[in-house]
Coordinates of C-alpha atoms in Angstrom, one line a residue:
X1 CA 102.7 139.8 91.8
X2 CA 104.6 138.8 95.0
X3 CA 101.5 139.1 96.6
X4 CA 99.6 136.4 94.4
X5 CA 102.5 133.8 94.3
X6 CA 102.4 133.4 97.9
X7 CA 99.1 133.1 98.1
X8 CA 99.1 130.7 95.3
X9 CA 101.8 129.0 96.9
X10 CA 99.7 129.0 100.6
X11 CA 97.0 127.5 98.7
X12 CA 99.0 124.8 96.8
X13 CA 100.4 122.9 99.9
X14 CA 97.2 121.9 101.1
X15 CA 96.3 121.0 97.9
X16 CA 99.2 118.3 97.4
X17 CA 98.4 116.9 100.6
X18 CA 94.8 116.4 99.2
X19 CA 96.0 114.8 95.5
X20 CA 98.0 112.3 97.5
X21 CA 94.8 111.4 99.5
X22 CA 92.5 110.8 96.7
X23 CA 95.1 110.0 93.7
X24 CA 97.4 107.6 95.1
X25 CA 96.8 104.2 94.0
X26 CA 94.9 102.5 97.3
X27 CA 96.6 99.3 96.0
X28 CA 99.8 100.7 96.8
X29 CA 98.6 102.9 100.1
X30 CA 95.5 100.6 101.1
X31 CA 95.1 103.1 104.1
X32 CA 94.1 106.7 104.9
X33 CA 97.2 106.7 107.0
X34 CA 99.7 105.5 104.0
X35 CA 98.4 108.5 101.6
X36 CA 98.2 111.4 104.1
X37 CA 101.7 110.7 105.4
X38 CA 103.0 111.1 101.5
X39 CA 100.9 114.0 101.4
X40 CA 102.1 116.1 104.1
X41 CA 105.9 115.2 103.7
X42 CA 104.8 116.7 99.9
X43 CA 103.2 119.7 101.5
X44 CA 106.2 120.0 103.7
X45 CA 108.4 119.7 100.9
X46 CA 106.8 122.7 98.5
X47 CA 106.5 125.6 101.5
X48 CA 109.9 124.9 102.4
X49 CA 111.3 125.2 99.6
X50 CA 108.6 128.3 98.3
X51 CA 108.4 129.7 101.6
X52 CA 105.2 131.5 101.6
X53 CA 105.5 131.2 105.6
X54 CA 108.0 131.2 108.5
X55 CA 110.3 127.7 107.8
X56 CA 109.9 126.8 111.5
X57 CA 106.2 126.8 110.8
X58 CA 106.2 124.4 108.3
X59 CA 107.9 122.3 111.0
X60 CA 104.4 122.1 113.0
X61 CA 102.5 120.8 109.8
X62 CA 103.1 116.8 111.2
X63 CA 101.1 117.9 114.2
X64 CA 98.4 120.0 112.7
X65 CA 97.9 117.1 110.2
X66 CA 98.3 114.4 112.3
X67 CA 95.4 115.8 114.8
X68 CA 93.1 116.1 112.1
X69 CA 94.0 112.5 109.8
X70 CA 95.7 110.3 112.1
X71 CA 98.6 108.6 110.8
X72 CA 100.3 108.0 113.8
X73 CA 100.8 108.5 117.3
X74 CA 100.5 111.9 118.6
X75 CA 102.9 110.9 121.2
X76 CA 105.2 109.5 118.9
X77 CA 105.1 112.9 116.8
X78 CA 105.4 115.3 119.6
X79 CA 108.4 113.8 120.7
X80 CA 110.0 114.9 118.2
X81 CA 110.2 118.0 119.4
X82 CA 111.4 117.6 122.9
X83 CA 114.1 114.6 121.4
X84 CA 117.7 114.1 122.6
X85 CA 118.9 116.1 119.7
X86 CA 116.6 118.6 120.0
X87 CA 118.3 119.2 123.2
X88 CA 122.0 118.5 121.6
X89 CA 121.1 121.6 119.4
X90 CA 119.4 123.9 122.2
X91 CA 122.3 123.1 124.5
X92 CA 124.8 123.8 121.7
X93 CA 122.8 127.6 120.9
X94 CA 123.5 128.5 124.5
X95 CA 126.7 127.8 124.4
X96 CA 127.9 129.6 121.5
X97 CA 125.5 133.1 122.3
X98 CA 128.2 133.4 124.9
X99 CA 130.9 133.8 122.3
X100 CA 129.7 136.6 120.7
X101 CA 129.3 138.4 124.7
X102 CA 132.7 137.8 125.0
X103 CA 134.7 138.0 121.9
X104 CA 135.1 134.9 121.7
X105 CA 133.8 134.0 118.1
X106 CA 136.3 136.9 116.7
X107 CA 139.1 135.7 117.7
X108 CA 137.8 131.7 116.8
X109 CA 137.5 133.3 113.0
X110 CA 140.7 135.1 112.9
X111 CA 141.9 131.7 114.1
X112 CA 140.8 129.8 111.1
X113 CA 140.7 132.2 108.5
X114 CA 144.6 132.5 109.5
X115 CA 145.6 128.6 109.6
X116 CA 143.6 127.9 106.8
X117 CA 144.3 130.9 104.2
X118 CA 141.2 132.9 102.5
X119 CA 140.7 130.8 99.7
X120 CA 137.5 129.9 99.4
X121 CA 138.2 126.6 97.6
X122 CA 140.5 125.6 100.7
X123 CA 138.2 126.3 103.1
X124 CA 135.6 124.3 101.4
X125 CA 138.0 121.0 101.4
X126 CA 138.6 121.9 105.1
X127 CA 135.4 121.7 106.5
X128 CA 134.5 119.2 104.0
X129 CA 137.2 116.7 105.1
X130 CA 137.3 117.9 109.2
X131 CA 133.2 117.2 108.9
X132 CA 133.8 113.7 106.7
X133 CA 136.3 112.6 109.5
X134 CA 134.9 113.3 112.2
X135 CA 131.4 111.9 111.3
X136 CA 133.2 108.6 110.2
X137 CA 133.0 107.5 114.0
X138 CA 130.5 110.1 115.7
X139 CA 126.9 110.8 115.1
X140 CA 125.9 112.8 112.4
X141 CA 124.3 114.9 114.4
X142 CA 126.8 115.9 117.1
X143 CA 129.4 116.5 114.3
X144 CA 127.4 119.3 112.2
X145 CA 125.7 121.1 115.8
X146 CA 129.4 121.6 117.0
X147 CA 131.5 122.5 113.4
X148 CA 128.8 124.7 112.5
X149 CA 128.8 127.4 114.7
X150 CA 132.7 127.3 113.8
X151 CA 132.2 128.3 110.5
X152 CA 129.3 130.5 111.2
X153 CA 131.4 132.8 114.0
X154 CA 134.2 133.1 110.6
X155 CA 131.6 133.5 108.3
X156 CA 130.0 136.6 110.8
X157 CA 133.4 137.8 111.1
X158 CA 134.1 138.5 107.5
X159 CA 131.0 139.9 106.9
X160 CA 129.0 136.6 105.6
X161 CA 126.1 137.5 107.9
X162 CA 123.3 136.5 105.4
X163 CA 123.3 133.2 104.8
X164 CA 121.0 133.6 102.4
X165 CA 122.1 135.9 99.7
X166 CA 125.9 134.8 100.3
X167 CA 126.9 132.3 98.2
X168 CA 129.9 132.1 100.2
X169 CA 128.0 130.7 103.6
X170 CA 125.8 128.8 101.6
X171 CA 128.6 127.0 100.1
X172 CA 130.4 126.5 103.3
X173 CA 127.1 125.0 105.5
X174 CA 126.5 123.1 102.9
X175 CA 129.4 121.9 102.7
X176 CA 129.3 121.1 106.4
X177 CA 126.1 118.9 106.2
X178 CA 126.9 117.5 102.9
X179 CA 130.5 115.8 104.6
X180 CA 128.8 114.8 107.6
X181 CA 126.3 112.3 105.9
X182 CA 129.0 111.2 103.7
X183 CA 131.4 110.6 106.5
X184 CA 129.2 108.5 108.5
X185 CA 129.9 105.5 105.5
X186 CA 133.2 105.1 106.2
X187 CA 132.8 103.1 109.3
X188 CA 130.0 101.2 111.5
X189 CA 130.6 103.7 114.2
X190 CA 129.5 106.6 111.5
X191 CA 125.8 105.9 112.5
X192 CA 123.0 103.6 114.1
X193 CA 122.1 103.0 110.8
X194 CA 124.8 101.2 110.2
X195 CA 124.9 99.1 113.4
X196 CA 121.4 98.4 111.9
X197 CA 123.3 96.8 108.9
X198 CA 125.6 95.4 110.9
X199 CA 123.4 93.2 112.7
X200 CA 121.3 92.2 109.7
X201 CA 124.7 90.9 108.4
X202 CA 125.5 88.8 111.2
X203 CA 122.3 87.1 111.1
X204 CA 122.6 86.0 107.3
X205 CA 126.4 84.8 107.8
X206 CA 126.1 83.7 111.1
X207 CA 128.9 84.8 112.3
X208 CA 130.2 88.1 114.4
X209 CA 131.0 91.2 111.8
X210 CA 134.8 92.5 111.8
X211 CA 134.6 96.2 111.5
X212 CA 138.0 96.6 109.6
X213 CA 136.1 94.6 106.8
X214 CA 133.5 97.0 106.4
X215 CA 136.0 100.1 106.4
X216 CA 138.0 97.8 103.6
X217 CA 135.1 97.5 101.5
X218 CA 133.9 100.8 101.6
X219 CA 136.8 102.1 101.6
X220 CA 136.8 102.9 97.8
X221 CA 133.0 104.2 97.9
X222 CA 134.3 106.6 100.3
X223 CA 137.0 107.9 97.6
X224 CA 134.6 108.5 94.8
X225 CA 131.9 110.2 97.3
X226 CA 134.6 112.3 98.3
X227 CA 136.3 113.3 95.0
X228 CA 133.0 113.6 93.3
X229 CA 131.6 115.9 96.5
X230 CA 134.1 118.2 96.4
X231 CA 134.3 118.4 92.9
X232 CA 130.9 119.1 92.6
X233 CA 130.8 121.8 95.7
X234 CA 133.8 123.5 93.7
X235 CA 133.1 123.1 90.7
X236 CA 131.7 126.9 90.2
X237 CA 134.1 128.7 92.4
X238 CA 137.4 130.9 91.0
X239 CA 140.7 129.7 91.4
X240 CA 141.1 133.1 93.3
X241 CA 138.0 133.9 95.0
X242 CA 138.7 134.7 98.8
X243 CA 136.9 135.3 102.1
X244 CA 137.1 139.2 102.5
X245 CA 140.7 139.8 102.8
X246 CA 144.3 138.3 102.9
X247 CA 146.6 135.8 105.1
X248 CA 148.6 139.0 106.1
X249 CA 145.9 141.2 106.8
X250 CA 144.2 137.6 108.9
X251 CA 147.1 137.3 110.8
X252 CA 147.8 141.1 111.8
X253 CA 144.5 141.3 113.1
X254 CA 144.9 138.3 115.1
X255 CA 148.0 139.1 116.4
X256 CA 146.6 142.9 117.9
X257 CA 143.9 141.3 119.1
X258 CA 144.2 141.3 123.2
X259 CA 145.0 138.4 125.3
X260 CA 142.4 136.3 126.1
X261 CA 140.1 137.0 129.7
X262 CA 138.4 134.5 131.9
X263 CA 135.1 134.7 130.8
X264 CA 136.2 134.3 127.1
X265 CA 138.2 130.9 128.1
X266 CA 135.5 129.4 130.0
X267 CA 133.0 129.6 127.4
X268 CA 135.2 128.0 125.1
X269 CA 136.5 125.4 128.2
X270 CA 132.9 124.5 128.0
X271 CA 132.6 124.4 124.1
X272 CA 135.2 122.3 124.0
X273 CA 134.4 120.3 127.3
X274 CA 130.9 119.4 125.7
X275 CA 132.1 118.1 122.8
X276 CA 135.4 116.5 123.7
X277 CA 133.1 114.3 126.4
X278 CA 131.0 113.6 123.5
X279 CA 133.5 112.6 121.0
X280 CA 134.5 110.1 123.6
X281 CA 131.7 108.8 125.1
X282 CA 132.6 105.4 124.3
X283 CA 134.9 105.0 126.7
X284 CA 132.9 106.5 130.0
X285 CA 129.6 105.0 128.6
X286 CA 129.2 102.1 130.8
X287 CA 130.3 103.9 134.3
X288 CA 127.7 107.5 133.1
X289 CA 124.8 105.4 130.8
X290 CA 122.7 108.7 131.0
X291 CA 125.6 111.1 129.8
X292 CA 124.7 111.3 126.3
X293 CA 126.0 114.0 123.8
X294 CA 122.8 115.6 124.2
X295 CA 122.3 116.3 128.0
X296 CA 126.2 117.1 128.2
X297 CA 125.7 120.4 126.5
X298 CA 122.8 121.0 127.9
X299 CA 124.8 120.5 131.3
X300 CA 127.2 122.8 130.2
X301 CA 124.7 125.2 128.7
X302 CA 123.3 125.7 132.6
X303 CA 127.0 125.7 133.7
X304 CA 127.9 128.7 131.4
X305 CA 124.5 131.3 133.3
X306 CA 126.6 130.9 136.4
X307 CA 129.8 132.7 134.8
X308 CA 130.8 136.2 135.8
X309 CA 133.0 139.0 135.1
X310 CA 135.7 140.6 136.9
X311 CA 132.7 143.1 138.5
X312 CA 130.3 140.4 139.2
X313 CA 127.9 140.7 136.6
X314 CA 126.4 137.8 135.0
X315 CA 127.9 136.7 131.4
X316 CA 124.4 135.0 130.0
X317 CA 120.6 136.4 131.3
X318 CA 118.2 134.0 129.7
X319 CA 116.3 137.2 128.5
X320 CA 119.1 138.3 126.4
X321 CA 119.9 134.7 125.8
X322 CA 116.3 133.6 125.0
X323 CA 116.6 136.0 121.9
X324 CA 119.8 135.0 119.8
X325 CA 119.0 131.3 120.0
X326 CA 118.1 130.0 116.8
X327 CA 114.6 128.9 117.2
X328 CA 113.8 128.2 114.0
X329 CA 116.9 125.5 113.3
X330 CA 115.7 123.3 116.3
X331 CA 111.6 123.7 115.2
X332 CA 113.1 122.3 111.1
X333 CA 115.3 119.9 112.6
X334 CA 112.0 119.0 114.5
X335 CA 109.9 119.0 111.7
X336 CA 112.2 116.6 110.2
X337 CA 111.8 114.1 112.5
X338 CA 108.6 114.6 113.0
X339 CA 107.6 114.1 109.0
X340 CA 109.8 110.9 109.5
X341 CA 107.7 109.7 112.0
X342 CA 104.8 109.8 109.9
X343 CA 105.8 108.2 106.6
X344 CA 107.4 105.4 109.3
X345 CA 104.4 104.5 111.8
X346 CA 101.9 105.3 108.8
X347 CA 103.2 102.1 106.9
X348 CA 103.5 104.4 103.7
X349 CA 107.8 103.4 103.7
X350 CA 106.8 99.9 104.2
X351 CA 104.4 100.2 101.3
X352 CA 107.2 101.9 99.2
X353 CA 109.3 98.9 100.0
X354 CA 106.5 96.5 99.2
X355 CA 106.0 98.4 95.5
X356 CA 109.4 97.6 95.0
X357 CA 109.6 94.1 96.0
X358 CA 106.8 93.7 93.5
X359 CA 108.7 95.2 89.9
X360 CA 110.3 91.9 89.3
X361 CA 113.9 92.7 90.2
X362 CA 116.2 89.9 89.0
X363 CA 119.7 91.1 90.4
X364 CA 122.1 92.8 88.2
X365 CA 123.0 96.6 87.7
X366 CA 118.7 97.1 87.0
X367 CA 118.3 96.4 90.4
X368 CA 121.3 97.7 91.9
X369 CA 120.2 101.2 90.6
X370 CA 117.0 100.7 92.6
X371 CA 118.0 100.4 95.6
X372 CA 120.2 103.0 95.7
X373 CA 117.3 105.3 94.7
X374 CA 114.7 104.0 96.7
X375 CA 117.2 104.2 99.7
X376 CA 118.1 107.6 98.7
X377 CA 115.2 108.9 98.4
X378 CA 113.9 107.2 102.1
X379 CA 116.9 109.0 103.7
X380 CA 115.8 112.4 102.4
X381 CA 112.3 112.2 103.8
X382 CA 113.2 110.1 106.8
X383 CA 115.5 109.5 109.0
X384 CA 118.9 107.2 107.7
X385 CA 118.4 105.0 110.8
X386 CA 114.9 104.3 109.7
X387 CA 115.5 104.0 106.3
X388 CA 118.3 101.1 107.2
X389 CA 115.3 99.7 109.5
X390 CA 112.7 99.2 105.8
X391 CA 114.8 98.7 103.8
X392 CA 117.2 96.3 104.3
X393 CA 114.8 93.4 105.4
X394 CA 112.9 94.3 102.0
X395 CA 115.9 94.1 100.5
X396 CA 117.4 91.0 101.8
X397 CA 113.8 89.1 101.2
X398 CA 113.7 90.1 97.5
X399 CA 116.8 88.9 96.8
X400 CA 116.1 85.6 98.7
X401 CA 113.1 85.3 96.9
X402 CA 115.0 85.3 93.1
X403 CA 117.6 82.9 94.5
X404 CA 120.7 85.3 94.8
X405 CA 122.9 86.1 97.5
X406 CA 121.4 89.0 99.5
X407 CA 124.8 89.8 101.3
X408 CA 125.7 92.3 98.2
X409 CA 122.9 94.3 97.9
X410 CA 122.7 94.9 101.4
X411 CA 125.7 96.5 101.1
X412 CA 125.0 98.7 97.9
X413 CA 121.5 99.8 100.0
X414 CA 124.2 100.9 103.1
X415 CA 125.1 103.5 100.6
X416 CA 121.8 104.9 100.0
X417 CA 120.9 104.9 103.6
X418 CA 124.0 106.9 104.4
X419 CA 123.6 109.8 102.2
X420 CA 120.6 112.6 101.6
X421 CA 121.2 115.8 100.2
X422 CA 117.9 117.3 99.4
X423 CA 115.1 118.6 102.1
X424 CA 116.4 120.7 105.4
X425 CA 115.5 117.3 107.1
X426 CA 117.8 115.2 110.2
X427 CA 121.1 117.0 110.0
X428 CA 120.5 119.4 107.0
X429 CA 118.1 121.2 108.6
X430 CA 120.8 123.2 111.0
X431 CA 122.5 124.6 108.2
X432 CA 118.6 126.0 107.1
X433 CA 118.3 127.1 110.6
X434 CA 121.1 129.3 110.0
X435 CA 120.0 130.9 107.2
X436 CA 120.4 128.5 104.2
X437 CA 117.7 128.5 101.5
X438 CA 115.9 125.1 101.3
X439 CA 115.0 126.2 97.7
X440 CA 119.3 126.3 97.1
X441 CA 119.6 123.5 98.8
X442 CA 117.0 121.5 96.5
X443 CA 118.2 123.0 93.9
X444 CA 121.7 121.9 94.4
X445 CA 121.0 118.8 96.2
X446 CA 118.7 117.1 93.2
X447 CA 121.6 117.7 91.1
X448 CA 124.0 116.4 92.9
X449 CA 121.6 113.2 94.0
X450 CA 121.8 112.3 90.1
X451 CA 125.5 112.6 90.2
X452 CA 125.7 110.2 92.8
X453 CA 123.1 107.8 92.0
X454 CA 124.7 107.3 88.5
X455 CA 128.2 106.7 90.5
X456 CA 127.1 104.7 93.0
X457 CA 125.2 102.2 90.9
X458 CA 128.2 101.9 88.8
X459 CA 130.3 101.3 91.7
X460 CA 127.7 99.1 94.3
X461 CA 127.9 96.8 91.1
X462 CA 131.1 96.6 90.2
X463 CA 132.6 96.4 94.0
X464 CA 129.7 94.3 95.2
X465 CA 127.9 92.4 93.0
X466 CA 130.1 91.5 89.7

């Protein structure tokens, strides 16, 4: 039975890609291009979530496709896979196989799991608000790559080692990549797609944007995404459900653990170097304009092959190295971007955007709701910073074009743009390269996608629009 699902399943991705081709209205998708880039983010979609192969190989499907139906520039798609994130992630692998070479990711866990407590419910809020502040003025991105391999060295630690048949670790990633999108709201800093906004703004008031207004107006957004997050991520988890032990039994393994050595301290000097440098990059950006986040741990990933132990033996050998990376997270995250690309430079988003400019919207909570779907559902398949780039011209003309002031919708489609909780695409495919199910995270993601749309139409109208 096993044997025929896959094989049913094998044989049904293809077959989406082809019902887009030939089934989608050509009035909407008047090109080849339009349709197949639908199609394969459909196809994409189903064998992640089924996996009846590898995840990291539906990753390549963009290229495969692409060589065969162009809908964009092979170029363009490729470098998806070599991108400055790409790197961020590789670079950030590196570093933390050298924890578990020198103990280092033990005594990180013991850490936590003892200033924290063992409750599972408290350690969801903790990494739920850490990951929400942090990503309120840092890139998604470089948030989730560095808290998650915290959470994954405690997770390891207590015995959490399979992602995905523990609902524990599942919860907690989750968690992690759920708080970082939702963070990245809470001020322009949180994300180019919001500078995007930001400069859309200026040009309809004319007028240089304040940053302390948008934090003021989103301010109360950001408490119901919050409260209605963690509610949600809770919501099925005992009152006295813990992580494999207790706070005394935490804290008297930390304390007879043995002091920390050299090599153990400079892998986590460097851990700690790489991010803190890019955490701060604002302020050195203008003297080092090439020091991104990205090549900063991958400078620190070449820094941490030339440490050695008291005897003189190499702490990192690429061969042994090469092996505990986690291919497969950087090939999804890949993917991701890649399956962006194509609904982008295909003009199938700009299409979407041009089906909804023609239903008529007249303002009001009708199209309020609208928006935040269609911007919702952009930021799932695409990237946020491309979804901010469609939509809010589409946006701003529609509303133009009925006679109403634009200014409020663009900010209920800011919310939209910021959050995606559905595919293992942009940052939610690191907690899938870890282990994480994409059919859990769809599952619990489409729910919790209706929570939020109903809540955030009812609040983009009556904070913006009313």
């Amino acid at each position: 039975m096993k044997k025929n699902r896959r094989l049913l399943n094998l044989i049904l991705g293809p077959l989406l890609l082809l019902a887009c081709i030939f089934f989608l209205p050509e009035s909407l998708f008047a090109g080849l291009a339009g349709r197949a880039a639908v199609g394969t983010v459909a196809w994409m979609a189903f064998w992640w979530v089924t996996a009846p192969v590898d995840y990291a190989v539906t990753a390549f499907l963009p290229i495969a496709v692409n060589a065969v139906i162009q809908m964009a520039d092979m170029e363009s798609v490729i470098a998806n896979y070599a991108s400055e994130t790409i790197l961020l992630l590789l670079g950030a692998s590196i570093l933390t196989v050298s924890w578990e070479r020198t103990g280092l990711d033990k005594r990180i866990a013991l850490r936590f799991l003892n200033l924290i407590g063992s409750g599972l419910r408290k350690q969801i809020v903790f990494w739920f608000l850490v990951s929400a502040v942090l990503s309120a003025v840092l890139p998604n991105a470089v948030v989730c790559a560095t808290v998650t391999p915290i959470a994954v060295s405690m997770l390891n630690y207590i015995g959490e080692k399979d992602v995905a048949s523990s609902k524990t670790a599942s919860k907690i990633l989750l968690t992690i990549a759920y708080a970082a999108g939702v963070g990245g709201l809470a001020t322009p800093l949180g994300g180019a797609m919001n500078l995007v906004v930001v400069d859309y703004i200026q040009q309809l008031t004319g007028e240089e944007y304040m940053y302390i207004e948008w934090v003021i107006k989103f301010l109360p957004i950001m408490i119901v995404l919050v409260v209605s997050n963690l509610l949600f991520l809770v919501r099925d988890i005992g009152r006295k459900e813990e992580l494999g032990g207790s706070a005394e039994y935490f804290a008297r393994e930390l304390k007879n653990m043995p002091p920390m050595n050299v090599e153990e301290a400079m892998s986590l000097a460097l851990f700690l170097l790489a991010t803190l440098l890019s955490f701060t990059r604002q302020f050195y950006q203008d003297m080092l304009p090439g020091l991104k986040p990205a090549y900063v741990f991958i400078i620190c990933a070449v820094i941490s092959f030339l440490i050695v132990d008291k005897d003189g033996n190499r702490l990192l050998v690429w061969k042994s190295v090469q092996s505990k990376i986690i291919w497969e997270l950087i090939y999804i995250f890949a993917g991701g971007l890649a399956a962006g690309t194509l609904i982008n430079d295909s003009g199938a988003a700009e299409a979407i955007g041009q089906m909804v400019s023609g239903m008529g919207l007249e303002g009001g909570i009708a199209t309020v709701f609208v928006i935040v779907l269609l911007t919702l559902a952009l930021s799932d398949v695409t990237s946020n910073t491309a979804t901010a780039a469609v939509s809010i011209p589409i946006v701003i003309s529609i509303m133009q074009g009925i006679g109403l002031d634009p200014l409020p919708y663009v900010y209920v489609a800011t919310i939209g743009i910021n959050l995606s909780y559905t595919l293992p695409t942009s940052i939610r495919a690191i907690p899938v390269g870890y282990g994480l199910q994409p059919s859990y995270m769809m599952k619990e993601g489409l729910k919790l996608s209706a929570i939020v749309l109903v809540l955030m139409t009812a609040c983009g109208y009556a904070l913006f629009v009313l």
